[in-house]
Amino acid sequence: MHSKPADSLADSPLAWEARDLLRSCVHCGFCLPACPTYRVTGSELDSPRGRIYLIKEMLEHGRATATARIHLDRCLTCRACETACPSGVQYGRLADLGRELVERQPPSSRAAAVRFVRFALARVATRRELFTPLVRIGQALRPALPAALQALVPARGTGGSTTRDLLAWPAARHARRMAVLEGCVQPGLAPQINAAAARVLDQLGISLVAARDVGCCGAMAHHLGRSDAALDQVRRNVAAGKRLLEGGCETIVSTASGCGAFAKDYGHVLRHAGASISAAGARVSAATRDLCEVIDPAALAELVAAAGRTREPVRVAWQAPCSLQHGQRSSTTGRVEALLRAAGCELVATRNPTLCCGSAGTYSILQPELARELRTRKLDSLLDDRPTAIATANIGCLEHLRQASPVPVRHWIEIVDSILFA
Ligand code: SF4
Ligand code: SF4
């Protein structure tokens, strides 16, 4: 697809980058059936190809129309279209550039209330020192909250009937050390996930240390088109990540696949920020792994066998987050399924495994109707074969699905941990 930026964008590197990315699209439409929003609305403008046309128009006219903004806002950035595209269109990067161009329009292009919610999300949800106390207040008031609000706040301690301390973190005792990203919302909503990862890795001869200096990965601000705020977060995290690597940590582990996918892209995010910081970003990206990449299924199977647990296999429906299956696909495909089987779980069949659950970072707040419809469809397909639990690998999907699921939704490492230590 050919395009030439308007004269008003001639000095914008973003516009030329978007022009280059557009070129590989041959408008074949193979991506349409893979797109969750197109499947719900049936509108070409809610498809990858339609959005690519809207970005092209925006480049050529030098301004964003309300139509372009509405349909880019409705995109989940799930990147299912990238997996489906035979021409290798880097749609995720193109959509980010399109959103950045939209955000440069005068503020009147969005309703004031929507702008406020976007601002609050970028300012509060990205800061764990604010977000965690707010969650704790919500949990304390939970019994008195109306049902709709109660559903948004997870109850404290999600271990069912267990009396174990789910936050117990083993002392660092191994020569092999890895640092785990704390992130922004996960410590408030589900602090037991990283603790479970630390316990399992400890049994495998690896000490996991919490990377407390590393804050929000920057993905939320980035996908909201707030590139300056995202760049500040990325710079801070790269400096902290570099210190961890120089201090002897061999890997930076992410237990939230959305954060991991973005951290693996730091080198690209910092491409215009100067040679030294962009090289440091590339180094941190290269050292970042999703948790499923650092545990060997064979070693886990041995550990489970040695633990001698005899119990009915847990029937698990695996929900592969888009950030894992489309964002980090080359390194993580099939990995969690192998680990769950190694731990003795029975994986049930699901339909449409490549489709998004509708969580997508802030999407479930900013596009609640589409997000609810996608969640209903996803849960239908996950629950088809009557699992006793749903496993996922991203806090956003976990929380979004949990709010409507009749069976527990847990990070897969929590299930492995419960098999090993319950
Ligand atoms: S599949 Fe790829 S090349 Fe074809 S329309 Fe979609 S983005 Fe363009
Ligand atoms: S990123 Fe997802 S929602 Fe957006 S166009 Fe691609 S498939 Fe559709």
Coordinates of C-alpha atoms and ligand atoms in Angstrom, one line a residue:
M1 CA 0.0 0.0 0.0
H2 CA 1.6 3.3 -1.1
S3 CA 1.2 6.6 0.6
K4 CA 3.0 9.9 0.9
P5 CA 2.7 12.0 4.1
A6 CA 1.0 15.4 3.7
D7 CA 3.3 18.5 3.6
S8 CA 2.3 19.3 7.2
L9 CA 3.8 15.9 8.3
A10 CA 6.9 16.1 6.1
D11 CA 9.1 16.8 9.1
S12 CA 7.6 14.0 11.3
P13 CA 9.7 10.9 11.6
L14 CA 6.6 9.1 12.9
A15 CA 4.8 9.8 9.6
W16 CA 7.6 8.4 7.5
E17 CA 8.0 5.4 9.7
A18 CA 4.2 4.7 9.4
R19 CA 4.5 5.2 5.6
D20 CA 7.3 2.5 5.5
L21 CA 5.2 0.1 7.6
L22 CA 2.1 0.6 5.4
R23 CA 4.0 -0.5 2.3
S24 CA 4.0 -4.2 3.1
C25 CA 0.2 -4.4 3.3
V26 CA -1.2 -5.8 0.0
H27 CA -4.8 -5.5 1.2
C28 CA -5.5 -9.2 0.8
G29 CA -7.9 -9.3 3.8
F30 CA -6.5 -12.6 5.3
C31 CA -6.3 -10.8 8.6
L32 CA -10.0 -10.0 8.8
P33 CA -11.3 -13.3 10.3
A34 CA -8.5 -13.2 12.9
C35 CA -9.6 -9.8 14.2
P36 CA -11.8 -9.9 17.3
T37 CA -13.4 -6.5 16.7
Y38 CA -14.2 -7.3 13.1
R39 CA -15.8 -10.5 14.2
V40 CA -18.0 -8.6 16.7
T41 CA -19.0 -5.6 14.6
G42 CA -18.6 -6.9 11.0
S43 CA -17.4 -3.5 10.0
E44 CA -14.4 -3.1 7.7
L45 CA -13.3 -0.1 9.7
D46 CA -13.0 -2.3 12.8
S47 CA -10.7 -4.7 10.9
P48 CA -6.9 -4.4 10.5
R49 CA -7.1 -3.6 6.8
G50 CA -9.7 -0.9 7.5
R51 CA -7.6 0.7 10.2
I52 CA -4.5 0.6 8.0
Y53 CA -6.6 2.6 5.4
L54 CA -7.6 5.1 8.1
I55 CA -3.9 5.6 9.1
K56 CA -3.0 6.0 5.4
E57 CA -5.7 8.7 5.0
M58 CA -4.5 10.4 8.2
L59 CA -0.9 10.5 6.8
E60 CA -2.1 11.9 3.4
H61 CA -4.4 14.5 4.8
G62 CA -2.2 15.5 7.7
R63 CA -5.0 15.2 10.3
A64 CA -6.9 12.6 12.2
T65 CA -10.7 12.4 11.7
A66 CA -13.1 11.4 14.4
T67 CA -13.7 8.2 12.5
A68 CA -10.0 7.3 12.6
R69 CA -9.8 8.0 16.3
I70 CA -12.9 5.9 17.1
H71 CA -11.8 2.9 15.1
L72 CA -8.2 3.0 16.4
D73 CA -9.5 3.3 19.9
R74 CA -11.6 0.1 19.3
C75 CA -8.5 -1.8 18.3
L76 CA -7.2 -4.1 21.1
T77 CA -3.6 -4.1 19.9
C78 CA -3.9 -7.9 20.3
R79 CA -1.8 -8.4 17.2
A80 CA -3.8 -11.5 16.1
C81 CA -3.7 -9.8 12.7
E82 CA 0.1 -10.0 12.7
T83 CA 0.1 -13.7 13.3
A84 CA -2.5 -14.1 10.4
C85 CA -0.8 -11.8 7.9
P86 CA 1.1 -13.5 5.1
S87 CA 3.0 -10.3 4.2
G88 CA 4.5 -9.7 7.6
V89 CA 2.8 -6.3 8.3
Q90 CA 3.9 -5.0 11.6
Y91 CA 0.4 -3.9 12.5
G92 CA 1.1 -3.3 16.3
R93 CA 3.8 -0.8 15.6
L94 CA 1.7 0.9 12.9
A95 CA -1.3 1.2 15.2
D96 CA 1.0 2.7 17.9
L97 CA 2.2 5.3 15.4
G98 CA -1.4 6.0 14.3
R99 CA -2.4 6.5 17.9
E100 CA 0.5 8.9 18.6
L101 CA -0.6 10.9 15.5
V102 CA -4.2 11.0 16.8
E103 CA -3.0 12.2 20.3
R104 CA -1.2 15.1 18.6
Q105 CA -4.6 16.5 17.5
P106 CA -6.2 19.3 19.5
P107 CA -7.6 18.1 22.8
S108 CA -11.1 18.9 21.7
S109 CA -11.0 15.7 19.5
R110 CA -12.0 13.7 22.6
A111 CA -14.8 14.2 25.1
A112 CA -13.5 15.8 28.4
A113 CA -14.7 12.8 30.5
V114 CA -12.9 10.3 28.3
R115 CA -9.7 12.5 28.4
F116 CA -10.0 12.5 32.2
V117 CA -10.3 8.7 32.4
R118 CA -7.3 8.2 30.1
F119 CA -5.3 10.7 32.1
A120 CA -6.2 9.0 35.4
L121 CA -5.4 5.6 34.1
A122 CA -2.0 6.7 32.9
R123 CA -1.3 8.5 36.2
V124 CA -2.7 6.2 38.8
A125 CA -2.8 2.7 37.5
T126 CA 0.9 2.9 36.4
R127 CA 2.1 3.7 39.9
R128 CA 2.1 0.8 42.3
E129 CA 2.7 3.2 45.3
L130 CA -0.8 4.7 44.5
F131 CA -2.6 1.7 43.0
T132 CA -1.8 -0.9 45.7
P133 CA -3.2 1.2 48.6
L134 CA -6.3 2.0 46.6
V135 CA -6.8 -1.8 46.0
R136 CA -6.3 -2.4 49.8
I137 CA -9.0 0.2 50.6
G138 CA -11.3 -1.3 48.1
Q139 CA -10.7 -4.8 49.6
A140 CA -11.4 -3.5 53.1
L141 CA -14.7 -1.9 51.9
R142 CA -15.6 -4.8 49.6
P143 CA -18.4 -6.3 51.7
A144 CA -20.2 -2.9 51.7
L145 CA -19.7 -2.2 48.0
P146 CA -22.5 -2.6 45.4
A147 CA -22.2 -5.9 43.4
A148 CA -21.0 -4.2 40.3
L149 CA -18.1 -2.6 42.2
Q150 CA -17.4 -5.7 44.2
A151 CA -16.7 -7.6 41.0
L152 CA -13.9 -5.2 40.1
V153 CA -12.1 -5.7 43.4
P154 CA -10.5 -9.1 43.9
A155 CA -10.9 -10.6 47.4
R156 CA -7.7 -10.8 49.4
G157 CA -6.0 -14.2 49.2
T158 CA -7.1 -16.4 46.2
G159 CA -5.9 -19.7 47.5
G160 CA -9.3 -21.2 48.2
S161 CA -9.3 -23.3 51.3
T162 CA -5.5 -23.5 51.7
T163 CA -3.9 -22.4 55.0
R164 CA -0.5 -21.8 53.3
D165 CA 1.1 -18.4 53.3
L166 CA 0.7 -17.6 49.6
L167 CA 3.0 -14.6 49.9
A168 CA 5.9 -16.6 51.5
W169 CA 9.1 -15.9 49.5
P170 CA 12.1 -18.1 50.0
A171 CA 15.4 -16.6 51.0
A172 CA 17.9 -16.1 48.2
R173 CA 20.2 -19.1 48.6
H174 CA 21.3 -20.1 45.1
A175 CA 24.2 -19.0 42.9
R176 CA 21.8 -18.6 40.0
R177 CA 19.7 -15.5 40.4
M178 CA 17.0 -13.9 38.3
A179 CA 15.1 -10.7 38.9
V180 CA 11.3 -10.6 38.5
L181 CA 9.5 -7.5 37.3
E182 CA 7.1 -6.2 39.9
G183 CA 5.0 -4.1 37.5
C184 CA 2.3 -1.6 38.5
V185 CA -1.0 -3.3 39.1
Q186 CA 0.0 -6.9 39.8
P187 CA 1.5 -6.3 43.3
G188 CA -1.8 -4.8 44.3
L189 CA -4.2 -7.2 42.6
A190 CA -2.3 -10.5 42.9
P191 CA 1.0 -10.4 44.9
Q192 CA 0.8 -14.2 45.3
I193 CA 1.8 -14.7 41.6
N194 CA 5.5 -13.6 42.0
A195 CA 5.7 -15.4 45.3
A196 CA 4.5 -18.6 43.7
A197 CA 7.1 -18.1 40.9
A198 CA 9.9 -17.6 43.6
R199 CA 8.9 -20.8 45.4
V200 CA 8.9 -23.0 42.2
L201 CA 12.1 -21.5 40.9
D202 CA 13.7 -22.0 44.3
Q203 CA 13.0 -25.7 44.0
L204 CA 14.7 -25.7 40.6
G205 CA 17.9 -24.1 42.0
I206 CA 17.2 -20.5 41.1
S207 CA 16.7 -17.6 43.5
L208 CA 14.2 -15.0 42.3
V209 CA 14.7 -11.5 43.6
A210 CA 12.0 -8.8 43.3
A211 CA 13.1 -5.9 41.0
R212 CA 11.7 -3.2 43.2
D213 CA 13.4 -0.4 41.3
V214 CA 11.6 -1.4 38.1
G215 CA 8.2 0.3 37.9
C216 CA 5.5 0.1 35.3
C217 CA 6.9 -1.3 32.1
G218 CA 5.4 1.7 30.1
A219 CA 3.0 -0.3 27.9
M220 CA -0.1 1.3 29.3
A221 CA 1.1 4.9 28.6
H222 CA 2.5 3.8 25.3
H223 CA -0.8 2.2 24.1
L224 CA -2.7 5.3 25.3
G225 CA -0.5 7.3 22.9
R226 CA 1.3 9.1 25.8
S227 CA 4.7 8.4 24.3
D228 CA 6.6 10.9 26.5
A229 CA 5.4 9.4 29.8
A230 CA 6.1 5.9 28.4
L231 CA 9.6 6.9 27.4
D232 CA 10.3 8.2 30.9
Q233 CA 9.2 4.9 32.4
V234 CA 11.2 2.9 29.9
R235 CA 14.4 4.9 30.6
R236 CA 14.1 4.4 34.4
N237 CA 13.5 0.7 33.9
V238 CA 16.4 0.2 31.5
A239 CA 18.7 1.9 34.0
A240 CA 17.4 -0.3 36.8
G241 CA 17.5 -3.4 34.6
K242 CA 21.1 -2.7 33.7
R243 CA 22.0 -2.4 37.4
L244 CA 20.4 -5.8 38.1
L245 CA 22.2 -7.5 35.2
E246 CA 25.5 -6.0 36.3
G247 CA 24.8 -7.1 39.9
G248 CA 24.7 -10.7 38.8
C249 CA 21.1 -11.5 37.8
E250 CA 21.2 -13.6 34.7
T251 CA 17.7 -12.8 33.5
I252 CA 14.9 -10.4 34.0
V253 CA 11.7 -12.5 34.4
S254 CA 8.2 -11.3 33.7
T255 CA 5.1 -13.0 35.1
A256 CA 2.8 -10.7 33.2
S257 CA 3.1 -11.4 29.5
G258 CA 1.8 -7.9 28.5
C259 CA 4.7 -6.3 30.4
G260 CA 7.2 -8.9 29.1
A261 CA 6.2 -8.3 25.5
F262 CA 6.7 -4.6 25.9
A263 CA 10.0 -5.0 27.8
K264 CA 11.3 -7.2 25.1
D265 CA 10.7 -4.3 22.7
Y266 CA 12.6 -1.6 24.8
G267 CA 15.4 -1.5 22.2
H268 CA 12.9 -0.4 19.6
V269 CA 11.0 1.9 21.8
L270 CA 14.2 3.8 22.5
R271 CA 15.4 3.8 18.9
H272 CA 15.3 7.7 18.7
A273 CA 16.6 8.3 22.3
G274 CA 20.4 8.2 21.6
A275 CA 22.9 5.4 21.0
S276 CA 23.9 4.7 24.6
I277 CA 20.4 4.4 26.1
S278 CA 19.0 2.5 23.1
A279 CA 21.9 0.0 23.4
A280 CA 21.2 -0.4 27.1
G281 CA 17.5 -0.9 26.2
A282 CA 18.4 -3.6 23.7
R283 CA 20.5 -5.3 26.3
V284 CA 17.7 -5.3 28.9
S285 CA 15.2 -6.5 26.2
A286 CA 17.6 -9.4 25.2
A287 CA 17.8 -10.4 28.9
T288 CA 14.0 -10.4 29.4
R289 CA 12.1 -13.7 29.5
D290 CA 8.6 -14.7 30.2
L291 CA 8.4 -17.0 33.2
C292 CA 7.5 -20.0 30.9
E293 CA 10.8 -19.6 29.1
V294 CA 13.0 -20.1 32.1
I295 CA 11.4 -23.3 33.4
D296 CA 12.3 -26.5 31.7
P297 CA 9.2 -28.8 31.4
A298 CA 11.3 -31.9 31.9
A299 CA 12.9 -30.5 35.1
L300 CA 9.4 -29.5 36.4
A301 CA 8.1 -33.0 35.7
E302 CA 11.0 -34.5 37.7
L303 CA 10.3 -32.1 40.6
V304 CA 6.6 -33.0 40.6
A305 CA 7.5 -36.7 40.6
A306 CA 10.0 -36.2 43.4
A307 CA 7.3 -34.4 45.5
G308 CA 5.2 -37.5 45.2
R309 CA 1.9 -35.7 45.1
T310 CA -0.9 -38.0 44.2
R311 CA -4.2 -36.3 43.4
E312 CA -6.7 -36.0 40.7
P313 CA -5.3 -34.0 37.7
V314 CA -6.6 -30.4 37.6
R315 CA -8.7 -30.0 34.5
V316 CA -7.4 -26.7 33.1
A317 CA -8.5 -24.5 30.2
W318 CA -5.5 -22.6 29.0
Q319 CA -6.2 -19.0 27.9
A320 CA -3.1 -17.8 25.9
P321 CA -2.9 -14.1 26.4
C322 CA -2.4 -12.2 23.1
S323 CA 0.8 -10.7 24.4
L324 CA 2.2 -14.2 24.8
Q325 CA 0.8 -15.9 21.6
H326 CA 1.0 -13.0 19.2
G327 CA 3.4 -10.6 21.0
Q328 CA 6.1 -13.1 22.0
R329 CA 5.1 -15.9 19.8
S330 CA 8.4 -17.3 18.6
S331 CA 9.8 -18.0 22.0
T332 CA 6.7 -19.0 24.0
T333 CA 4.4 -21.1 21.7
G334 CA 3.2 -24.2 23.4
R335 CA 5.4 -23.6 26.4
V336 CA 2.8 -23.1 29.1
E337 CA 0.8 -26.0 27.9
A338 CA 3.9 -28.2 28.2
L339 CA 4.6 -26.9 31.7
L340 CA 1.0 -27.5 32.9
R341 CA 1.1 -31.1 31.5
A342 CA 4.5 -31.6 33.1
A343 CA 2.9 -30.6 36.4
G344 CA 0.2 -33.3 35.9
C345 CA -2.7 -31.1 34.7
E346 CA -5.2 -32.2 32.1
L347 CA -5.7 -29.6 29.4
V348 CA -9.2 -29.4 28.1
A349 CA -10.0 -28.5 24.5
T350 CA -11.0 -24.9 23.8
R351 CA -12.5 -23.1 20.7
N352 CA -11.0 -20.1 19.0
P353 CA -7.8 -20.1 21.1
T354 CA -6.2 -17.2 19.1
L355 CA -9.0 -14.7 20.0
C356 CA -8.6 -11.9 22.6
C357 CA -10.6 -12.0 25.8
G358 CA -11.2 -8.3 25.6
S359 CA -8.9 -7.2 28.5
A360 CA -6.1 -5.6 26.5
G361 CA -4.6 -3.3 29.1
T362 CA -7.0 -0.4 29.7
Y363 CA -9.4 -1.6 26.9
S364 CA -11.9 -3.2 29.3
I365 CA -12.3 0.2 31.0
L366 CA -12.3 2.4 27.9
Q367 CA -14.4 0.1 25.6
P368 CA -16.5 -1.7 28.2
E369 CA -19.2 -3.0 25.8
L370 CA -16.9 -4.6 23.2
A371 CA -14.7 -5.9 26.1
R372 CA -17.7 -7.6 27.7
E373 CA -18.9 -9.2 24.5
L374 CA -15.4 -10.5 23.8
R375 CA -15.2 -11.9 27.4
T376 CA -18.5 -13.7 27.0
R377 CA -17.3 -15.3 23.8
K378 CA -14.0 -16.2 25.3
L379 CA -15.5 -17.7 28.4
D380 CA -18.0 -19.7 26.3
S381 CA -15.1 -21.3 24.5
L382 CA -12.9 -21.8 27.5
L383 CA -15.7 -23.5 29.5
D384 CA -17.0 -25.7 26.7
D385 CA -15.2 -28.9 28.1
R386 CA -16.0 -28.2 31.8
P387 CA -12.6 -27.3 33.2
T388 CA -12.2 -26.8 37.0
A389 CA -9.9 -23.8 36.5
I390 CA -8.8 -21.4 33.8
A391 CA -5.0 -20.7 33.5
T392 CA -3.6 -17.6 32.0
A393 CA -0.3 -15.7 32.0
N394 CA -1.2 -12.0 32.3
I395 CA -2.7 -10.1 35.1
G396 CA -5.1 -8.1 32.9
C397 CA -6.7 -11.2 31.3
L398 CA -6.8 -12.8 34.7
E399 CA -8.7 -10.0 36.3
H400 CA -11.0 -9.4 33.3
L401 CA -12.0 -13.1 33.1
R402 CA -12.2 -13.6 36.9
Q403 CA -15.0 -11.0 37.1
A404 CA -17.4 -13.2 35.1
S405 CA -16.0 -16.7 35.3
P406 CA -17.8 -19.4 37.3
V407 CA -14.5 -21.3 37.8
P408 CA -11.3 -19.9 39.4
V409 CA -9.0 -18.0 37.0
R410 CA -5.3 -18.2 38.0
H411 CA -1.9 -17.6 36.7
W412 CA -0.5 -20.9 35.6
I413 CA 2.4 -20.7 38.1
E414 CA -0.2 -20.5 40.9
I415 CA -1.6 -23.9 39.7
V416 CA 1.9 -25.4 39.5
D417 CA 2.8 -24.0 42.9
S418 CA -0.4 -25.5 44.4
I419 CA 0.4 -28.9 43.0
L420 CA 3.9 -28.8 44.4
F421 CA 3.2 -27.4 47.8
A422 CA -0.4 -27.9 48.7
Ligands
SF4_1 S1 -3.4 -9.8 6.0 FE1 -1.6 -8.4 6.0 S2 -1.3 -7.7 3.9 FE2 -3.4 -8.7 4.0 S3 -4.8 -6.9 4.4 FE3 -4.2 -7.8 6.4 S4 -2.5 -6.6 7.0 FE4 -2.7 -6.2 4.8
SF4_2 S1 -4.6 -5.7 16.8 FE1 -6.3 -7.1 17.2 S2 -8.1 -5.8 17.3 FE2 -6.5 -4.6 16.4 S3 -6.7 -4.8 14.2 FE3 -5.3 -6.4 14.8 S4 -6.5 -8.2 15.2 FE4 -7.9 -6.4 15.1

